[in-house]
Amino acid sequence: MTDLFVVPLLQIVVVLNAVLVAVTYMVLLERKIIAWVQSRLGPMRVGPHGILQPIADALKLLLKEDITPIRADRWIFTLAPIISLVPALIAFAVIPFGGEATLFGHRVPLYIANVNVGLLYIVSITSIGVYGIILAGYSSNSKYPLLASLRASAQLISYEVAVTLMLVSVIVTTRTLSLVGIVEGQMRQHIWYVFIQPVAAVVLFIGGLAETNRTPFDLAEAEQELTGGFHTEYSGMRFAMFFLAEYANMIVVSAVMTTLFFGGWLSPFPNVAAAHFLWYIPGWIWFLLKTFVLLYVFIWIRATLPRYRYDQLMRLGWKVLIPVALVNLVVSAIVRVFL
Amino acid sequence: MLDAIAFYTLAALILAFAIAVITARNPVHSVVFLVINFLAVAIVYIVLGAEFLAMIQVLVYAGGIVVLYLFVVMLVNLKRGPEAHQDPRRQTGAGVGLAVAVLAELTAILAYTGRNPLPAVVPAASARGPGGNTEQLGWLLYTTYLIPFEVASMLLLVAMIGAIVLARKVD
């Protein structure tokens, strides 16, 4: 009874809250890192070194007036932020934060569900998130959000092709779609899959940047051309939901990259006897550390690179990434069959 | 028992949203109802133990094809409602014809399966190996059903080349 209902419910509560808190602190981290890159201090007023800034931001967004434009399509205008946030959150259902742990005499797995189509689940769930962006642009009944949402969804669809093709070649290596199985496979084969599929790791990271609408692919939010992007007409909490969705998606991409390529919750060199002292640090800490490093790279890239032009973006997606993904798939399949 | 409750609830939802798709005045609302409909169908697949099919349903139909519908609906000017046409009942005859055809087809299928009942859930549920029914489906597609599978992919290739040819500027 407890194992069937109470434990999963607790897991869901813990994961959802952890993700939401992590997202608010991601925003602070991003502001801080970008400030340091630009020789500024960043938020400093709320709490020591601005550590309480996320709470102030959340309060501000909750208390702000929630405006619906008078010509907007009311239902869809309300639905769009929900559609973009929910897939980002439920994607965490299959992400393994660790192996099994013992808690108060119960054996508790550190993942909500270990389904044998885990990777496919993440791809399909995140593909639903596009609707949030398209419908936000449409329902605002305003030209800049519409243009931005068309850009964003065209970008998402194009990069989804490359990302999904690349995932297929990763699956050829992993031979399972279960994310827990993929981490266990890396333990068995004594190697992180980033060394077997380096091209896939790079392309998936680029695709992840594009799919989360991050710099250098944040054309949907090009302030100079589009006065803000698909969420121009949104205010208050509904705007905050788009924000939460973007950052939650970044965490999903980093967590999936960690699981697929960097050994998930495994400590570095888990098969080398000399590195066994690393086992004293629990697996979920390793997982969070690796995810954090990837998230840092996301922010680092935003602080460093300028934005792509739209035609350059499309050319990169269709004429570089998709052919590379196809070649990688064929090569992986040949290697898989003959070696 | 639980399966039956889940199935009939989902079936009711699917039918309700299907009716909403064709009765909605605004085409964008129709598309949104269609997405919800496809998601409910995906849940039916999960209840049947066909999780691979469910994920593909979400990925291809809900996440891919309907996005393109939405593009078309948003980009093509659909301000003119169906009642703006001179004869709003122009398609009634064709509609009745199609409905009769579908009804006949469904009756035929029902009559056939009534005589030869198929164990619908059992093979899907028994396919729970380490790879689940993903691996089983892969095997079937590349052995027993290889030719239909390849024909379907050739069809898609032809459609894609056709679209490129049509969209190419003549110089």
GROMACS .gro file of C-alpha atoms in nm, chain A:
model
  339
    1MET     CA    1   0.000   0.000   0.000
    2THR     CA    2   0.267   0.251   0.104
    3ASP     CA    3   0.493   0.136  -0.176
    4LEU     CA    4   0.211   0.161  -0.429
    5PHE     CA    5   0.062   0.502  -0.346
    6VAL     CA    6   0.244   0.694  -0.072
    7VAL     CA    7   0.597   0.660  -0.204
    8PRO     CA    8   0.520   0.767  -0.564
    9LEU     CA    9   0.308   1.059  -0.439
   10LEU     CA   10   0.590   1.175  -0.212
   11GLN     CA   11   0.838   1.136  -0.499
   12ILE     CA   12   0.619   1.349  -0.724
   13VAL     CA   13   0.580   1.620  -0.458
   14VAL     CA   14   0.953   1.628  -0.389
   15VAL     CA   15   1.055   1.633  -0.758
   16LEU     CA   16   0.802   1.900  -0.857
   17ASN     CA   17   0.899   2.130  -0.571
   18ALA     CA   18   1.268   2.072  -0.625
   19VAL     CA   19   1.231   2.155  -0.994
   20LEU     CA   20   1.036   2.473  -0.928
   21VAL     CA   21   1.286   2.594  -0.667
   22ALA     CA   22   1.573   2.498  -0.895
   23VAL     CA   23   1.413   2.697  -1.176
   24THR     CA   24   1.381   3.014  -0.968
   25TYR     CA   25   1.742   2.983  -0.859
   26MET     CA   26   1.849   2.914  -1.218
   27VAL     CA   27   1.718   3.260  -1.302
   28LEU     CA   28   1.928   3.413  -1.025
   29LEU     CA   29   2.232   3.209  -1.131
   30GLU     CA   30   2.189   3.324  -1.488
   31ARG     CA   31   2.164   3.689  -1.387
   32LYS     CA   32   2.469   3.655  -1.163
   33ILE     CA   33   2.686   3.475  -1.418
   34ILE     CA   34   2.595   3.712  -1.699
   35ALA     CA   35   2.666   4.003  -1.466
   36TRP     CA   36   3.010   3.862  -1.378
   37VAL     CA   37   3.089   3.806  -1.746
   38GLN     CA   38   3.003   4.170  -1.810
   39SER     CA   39   3.198   4.294  -1.502
   40ARG     CA   40   2.885   4.382  -1.308
   41LEU     CA   41   2.764   4.261  -0.971
   42GLY     CA   42   2.415   4.144  -1.063
   43PRO     CA   43   2.135   4.136  -0.805
   44MET     CA   44   2.280   4.244  -0.468
   45ARG     CA   45   1.997   4.409  -0.271
   46VAL     CA   46   1.766   4.127  -0.159
   47GLY     CA   47   1.955   3.923   0.097
   48PRO     CA   48   2.334   3.873   0.100
   49HIS     CA   49   2.458   3.882  -0.262
   50GLY     CA   50   2.095   3.877  -0.381
   51ILE     CA   51   2.035   3.523  -0.256
   52LEU     CA   52   1.667   3.596  -0.182
   53GLN     CA   53   1.606   3.764  -0.519
   54PRO     CA   54   1.405   3.466  -0.661
   55ILE     CA   55   1.153   3.495  -0.376
   56ALA     CA   56   1.112   3.866  -0.442
   57ASP     CA   57   1.071   3.796  -0.815
   58ALA     CA   58   0.810   3.528  -0.754
   59LEU     CA   59   0.614   3.755  -0.520
   60LYS     CA   60   0.629   4.038  -0.772
   61LEU     CA   61   0.499   3.816  -1.053
   62LEU     CA   62   0.220   3.677  -0.834
   63LEU     CA   63   0.103   4.021  -0.725
   64LYS     CA   64   0.116   4.183  -1.068
   65GLU     CA   65  -0.205   4.254  -1.253
   66ASP     CA   66  -0.302   3.971  -1.487
   67ILE     CA   67  -0.411   4.133  -1.812
   68THR     CA   68  -0.598   3.962  -2.095
   69PRO     CA   69  -0.602   4.173  -2.412
   70ILE     CA   70  -0.957   4.262  -2.513
   71ARG     CA   71  -0.934   4.109  -2.863
   72ALA     CA   72  -0.756   3.797  -2.740
   73ASP     CA   73  -0.895   3.448  -2.773
   74ARG     CA   74  -0.971   3.415  -2.401
   75TRP     CA   75  -0.968   3.036  -2.354
   76ILE     CA   76  -0.662   2.970  -2.562
   77PHE     CA   77  -0.485   3.269  -2.410
   78THR     CA   78  -0.526   3.106  -2.068
   79LEU     CA   79  -0.451   2.757  -2.195
   80ALA     CA   80  -0.123   2.839  -2.375
   81PRO     CA   81   0.101   2.898  -2.067
   82ILE     CA   82  -0.039   2.580  -1.908
   83ILE     CA   83   0.035   2.377  -2.222
   84SER     CA   84   0.392   2.499  -2.229
   85LEU     CA   85   0.462   2.443  -1.858
   86VAL     CA   86   0.300   2.103  -1.798
   87PRO     CA   87   0.509   1.899  -2.051
   88ALA     CA   88   0.827   2.056  -1.911
   89LEU     CA   89   0.732   1.939  -1.562
   90ILE     CA   90   0.600   1.591  -1.638
   91ALA     CA   91   0.913   1.510  -1.837
   92PHE     CA   92   1.084   1.471  -1.498
   93ALA     CA   93   0.873   1.159  -1.434
   94VAL     CA   94   1.121   0.931  -1.611
   95ILE     CA   95   1.450   1.102  -1.528
   96PRO     CA   96   1.656   0.884  -1.293
   97PHE     CA   97   1.815   1.102  -1.026
   98GLY     CA   98   1.984   0.800  -0.871
   99GLY     CA   99   1.966   0.426  -0.826
  100GLU     CA  100   1.778   0.283  -0.529
  101ALA     CA  101   1.811   0.426  -0.180
  102THR     CA  102   1.694   0.295   0.156
  103LEU     CA  103   1.473   0.540   0.343
  104PHE     CA  104   1.312   0.447   0.679
  105GLY     CA  105   1.343   0.079   0.592
  106HIS     CA  106   1.181   0.119   0.251
  107ARG     CA  107   1.372   0.064  -0.070
  108VAL     CA  108   1.293   0.380  -0.262
  109PRO     CA  109   1.404   0.424  -0.622
  110LEU     CA  110   1.526   0.777  -0.693
  111TYR     CA  111   1.312   0.803  -1.004
  112ILE     CA  112   0.935   0.829  -1.032
  113ALA     CA  113   0.889   0.576  -1.312
  114ASN     CA  114   1.121   0.341  -1.498
  115VAL     CA  115   0.924   0.287  -1.819
  116ASN     CA  116   1.083   0.094  -2.101
  117VAL     CA  117   1.006   0.373  -2.349
  118GLY     CA  118   1.157   0.647  -2.129
  119LEU     CA  119   1.357   0.826  -2.395
  120LEU     CA  120   1.067   0.820  -2.639
  121TYR     CA  121   0.841   0.952  -2.363
  122ILE     CA  122   1.066   1.256  -2.315
  123VAL     CA  123   1.083   1.326  -2.689
  124SER     CA  124   0.708   1.300  -2.736
  125ILE     CA  125   0.618   1.497  -2.423
  126THR     CA  126   0.849   1.784  -2.513
  127SER     CA  127   0.703   1.790  -2.864
  128ILE     CA  128   0.368   1.883  -2.705
  129GLY     CA  129   0.528   2.196  -2.557
  130VAL     CA  130   0.536   2.359  -2.903
  131TYR     CA  131   0.161   2.413  -2.880
  132GLY     CA  132   0.206   2.648  -2.587
  133ILE     CA  133   0.422   2.876  -2.801
  134ILE     CA  134   0.208   2.861  -3.116
  135LEU     CA  135  -0.120   2.910  -2.932
  136ALA     CA  136   0.023   3.196  -2.723
  137GLY     CA  137   0.120   3.378  -3.041
  138TYR     CA  138  -0.211   3.311  -3.210
  139SER     CA  139  -0.440   3.390  -2.917
  140SER     CA  140  -0.272   3.722  -2.831
  141ASN     CA  141  -0.420   3.867  -3.152
  142SER     CA  142  -0.117   4.086  -3.198
  143LYS     CA  143   0.130   4.082  -3.485
  144TYR     CA  144   0.467   4.057  -3.305
  145PRO     CA  145   0.372   3.763  -3.085
  146LEU     CA  146   0.230   3.586  -3.391
  147LEU     CA  147   0.552   3.635  -3.588
  148ALA     CA  148   0.761   3.527  -3.291
  149SER     CA  149   0.554   3.216  -3.233
  150LEU     CA  150   0.579   3.119  -3.601
  151ARG     CA  151   0.955   3.159  -3.582
  152ALA     CA  152   0.977   2.964  -3.259
  153SER     CA  153   0.766   2.675  -3.378
  154ALA     CA  154   0.942   2.652  -3.716
  155GLN     CA  155   1.269   2.641  -3.527
  156LEU     CA  156   1.145   2.379  -3.283
  157ILE     CA  157   1.012   2.153  -3.558
  158SER     CA  158   1.331   2.176  -3.767
  159TYR     CA  159   1.562   2.101  -3.478
  160GLU     CA  160   1.336   1.827  -3.346
  161VAL     CA  161   1.413   1.630  -3.664
  162ALA     CA  162   1.789   1.646  -3.603
  163VAL     CA  163   1.755   1.575  -3.232
  164THR     CA  164   1.526   1.276  -3.282
  165LEU     CA  165   1.749   1.131  -3.556
  166MET     CA  166   2.048   1.171  -3.325
  167LEU     CA  167   1.862   1.001  -3.042
  168VAL     CA  168   1.801   0.705  -3.274
  169SER     CA  169   2.175   0.663  -3.323
  170VAL     CA  170   2.224   0.690  -2.947
  171ILE     CA  171   1.963   0.415  -2.904
  172VAL     CA  172   2.162   0.200  -3.147
  173THR     CA  173   2.446   0.226  -2.895
  174THR     CA  174   2.243   0.194  -2.576
  175ARG     CA  175   2.011  -0.082  -2.708
  176THR     CA  176   1.738   0.027  -2.465
  177LEU     CA  177   1.493   0.317  -2.436
  178SER     CA  178   1.478   0.302  -2.057
  179LEU     CA  179   1.679   0.583  -1.900
  180VAL     CA  180   1.764   0.367  -1.599
  181GLY     CA  181   1.875   0.094  -1.839
  182ILE     CA  182   2.096   0.342  -2.025
  183VAL     CA  183   2.281   0.440  -1.706
  184GLU     CA  184   2.319   0.074  -1.607
  185GLY     CA  185   2.451   0.003  -1.957
  186GLN     CA  186   2.724   0.263  -1.909
  187MET     CA  187   2.815   0.092  -1.581
  188ARG     CA  188   2.831  -0.249  -1.755
  189GLN     CA  189   3.027  -0.132  -2.058
  190HIS     CA  190   3.275   0.066  -1.838
  191ILE     CA  191   3.246   0.378  -2.053
  192TRP     CA  192   3.041   0.695  -2.071
  193TYR     CA  193   2.850   0.700  -2.397
  194VAL     CA  194   2.989   1.046  -2.476
  195PHE     CA  195   3.310   0.866  -2.580
  196ILE     CA  196   3.118   0.628  -2.809
  197GLN     CA  197   2.886   0.893  -2.956
  198PRO     CA  198   3.073   1.226  -2.936
  199VAL     CA  199   2.906   1.368  -3.248
  200ALA     CA  200   2.563   1.285  -3.110
  201ALA     CA  201   2.647   1.457  -2.782
  202VAL     CA  202   2.749   1.779  -2.959
  203VAL     CA  203   2.451   1.781  -3.197
  204LEU     CA  204   2.209   1.702  -2.916
  205PHE     CA  205   2.347   1.988  -2.712
  206ILE     CA  206   2.308   2.230  -3.005
  207GLY     CA  207   1.959   2.093  -3.067
  208GLY     CA  208   1.883   2.135  -2.697
  209LEU     CA  209   1.988   2.501  -2.715
  210ALA     CA  210   1.759   2.551  -3.014
  211GLU     CA  211   1.466   2.362  -2.865
  212THR     CA  212   1.476   2.561  -2.543
  213ASN     CA  213   1.498   2.886  -2.744
  214ARG     CA  214   1.827   2.982  -2.583
  215THR     CA  215   2.100   3.203  -2.721
  216PRO     CA  216   2.240   3.182  -2.988
  217PHE     CA  217   1.905   3.053  -3.116
  218ASP     CA  218   1.669   3.276  -2.918
  219LEU     CA  219   1.517   3.432  -3.229
  220ALA     CA  220   1.169   3.399  -3.085
  221GLU     CA  221   1.268   3.653  -2.822
  222ALA     CA  222   1.462   3.893  -3.044
  223GLU     CA  223   1.376   4.212  -2.856
  224GLN     CA  224   1.497   4.446  -3.129
  225GLU     CA  225   1.269   4.298  -3.395
  226LEU     CA  226   0.978   4.153  -3.202
  227THR     CA  227   0.940   4.365  -2.887
  228GLY     CA  228   0.986   4.062  -2.665
  229GLY     CA  229   0.853   3.754  -2.838
  230PHE     CA  230   0.551   3.528  -2.822
  231HIS     CA  231   0.477   3.629  -2.461
  232THR     CA  232   0.464   4.004  -2.528
  233GLU     CA  233   0.097   4.029  -2.432
  234TYR     CA  234   0.130   3.818  -2.118
  235SER     CA  235   0.172   3.960  -1.772
  236GLY     CA  236   0.185   3.845  -1.413
  237MET     CA  237   0.174   3.476  -1.333
  238ARG     CA  238   0.088   3.366  -1.686
  239PHE     CA  239   0.410   3.529  -1.810
  240ALA     CA  240   0.592   3.361  -1.523
  241MET     CA  241   0.466   3.022  -1.643
  242PHE     CA  242   0.638   3.068  -1.980
  243PHE     CA  243   0.951   3.164  -1.794
  244LEU     CA  244   0.927   2.858  -1.569
  245ALA     CA  245   0.870   2.638  -1.874
  246GLU     CA  246   1.182   2.769  -2.049
  247TYR     CA  247   1.407   2.706  -1.751
  248ALA     CA  248   1.245   2.372  -1.665
  249ASN     CA  249   1.311   2.266  -2.025
  250MET     CA  250   1.676   2.364  -1.986
  251ILE     CA  251   1.697   2.140  -1.680
  252VAL     CA  252   1.526   1.857  -1.872
  253VAL     CA  253   1.776   1.886  -2.159
  254SER     CA  254   2.072   1.891  -1.918
  255ALA     CA  255   1.937   1.598  -1.717
  256VAL     CA  256   1.875   1.391  -2.031
  257MET     CA  257   2.225   1.476  -2.162
  258THR     CA  258   2.370   1.370  -1.826
  259THR     CA  259   2.180   1.042  -1.835
  260LEU     CA  260   2.260   0.959  -2.197
  261PHE     CA  261   2.622   1.064  -2.220
  262PHE     CA  262   2.774   1.135  -1.880
  263GLY     CA  263   2.683   0.828  -1.678
  264GLY     CA  264   2.380   0.964  -1.496
  265TRP     CA  265   2.410   0.902  -1.122
  266LEU     CA  266   2.735   0.699  -1.154
  267SER     CA  267   3.043   0.840  -0.987
  268PRO     CA  268   3.345   0.899  -1.213
  269PHE     CA  269   3.535   0.574  -1.284
  270PRO     CA  270   3.290   0.347  -1.101
  271ASN     CA  271   3.481   0.037  -1.218
  272VAL     CA  272   3.828   0.152  -1.110
  273ALA     CA  273   3.919   0.028  -0.763
  274ALA     CA  274   4.128   0.338  -0.687
  275ALA     CA  275   3.822   0.561  -0.735
  276HIS     CA  276   3.595   0.366  -0.503
  277PHE     CA  277   3.618   0.632  -0.231
  278LEU     CA  278   3.392   0.841  -0.461
  279TRP     CA  279   3.112   0.598  -0.383
  280TYR     CA  280   3.071   0.760  -0.040
  281ILE     CA  281   2.911   1.055  -0.217
  282PRO     CA  282   2.554   0.948  -0.302
  283GLY     CA  283   2.462   0.904  -0.668
  284TRP     CA  284   2.203   1.178  -0.681
  285ILE     CA  285   2.469   1.433  -0.587
  286TRP     CA  286   2.680   1.321  -0.883
  287PHE     CA  287   2.374   1.347  -1.104
  288LEU     CA  288   2.294   1.700  -0.986
  289LEU     CA  289   2.660   1.806  -1.020
  290LYS     CA  290   2.680   1.687  -1.381
  291THR     CA  291   2.347   1.849  -1.463
  292PHE     CA  292   2.463   2.172  -1.302
  293VAL     CA  293   2.779   2.179  -1.513
  294LEU     CA  294   2.568   2.147  -1.830
  295LEU     CA  295   2.332   2.420  -1.711
  296TYR     CA  296   2.634   2.640  -1.647
  297VAL     CA  297   2.744   2.583  -2.007
  298PHE     CA  298   2.398   2.693  -2.123
  299ILE     CA  299   2.434   3.022  -1.935
  300TRP     CA  300   2.796   3.061  -2.036
  301ILE     CA  301   2.697   3.031  -2.403
  302ARG     CA  302   2.425   3.292  -2.355
  303ALA     CA  303   2.679   3.532  -2.209
  304THR     CA  304   2.930   3.469  -2.488
  305LEU     CA  305   2.766   3.420  -2.826
  306PRO     CA  306   2.562   3.666  -3.033
  307ARG     CA  307   2.231   3.565  -3.185
  308TYR     CA  308   2.207   3.382  -3.518
  309ARG     CA  309   2.021   3.531  -3.813
  310TYR     CA  310   1.704   3.343  -3.901
  311ASP     CA  311   1.825   3.205  -4.235
  312GLN     CA  312   2.155   3.100  -4.075
  313LEU     CA  313   1.959   2.915  -3.808
  314MET     CA  314   1.751   2.727  -4.063
  315ARG     CA  315   2.055   2.650  -4.276
  316LEU     CA  316   2.239   2.510  -3.973
  317GLY     CA  317   1.940   2.295  -3.881
  318TRP     CA  318   1.851   2.152  -4.220
  319LYS     CA  319   2.180   2.153  -4.411
  320VAL     CA  320   2.428   2.070  -4.137
  321LEU     CA  321   2.270   1.901  -3.836
  322ILE     CA  322   2.023   1.672  -4.014
  323PRO     CA  323   2.280   1.534  -4.265
  324VAL     CA  324   2.530   1.490  -3.981
  325ALA     CA  325   2.263   1.305  -3.782
  326LEU     CA  326   2.184   1.077  -4.079
  327VAL     CA  327   2.551   0.994  -4.141
  328ASN     CA  328   2.600   0.933  -3.769
  329LEU     CA  329   2.303   0.698  -3.764
  330VAL     CA  330   2.433   0.495  -4.059
  331VAL     CA  331   2.785   0.478  -3.913
  332SER     CA  332   2.656   0.374  -3.570
  333ALA     CA  333   2.440   0.104  -3.725
  334ILE     CA  334   2.733  -0.030  -3.932
  335VAL     CA  335   2.963  -0.028  -3.629
  336ARG     CA  336   2.692  -0.194  -3.421
  337VAL     CA  337   2.643  -0.476  -3.674
  338PHE     CA  338   3.005  -0.547  -3.765
  339LEU     CA  339   3.185  -0.494  -3.435
   0.00000   0.00000   0.00000
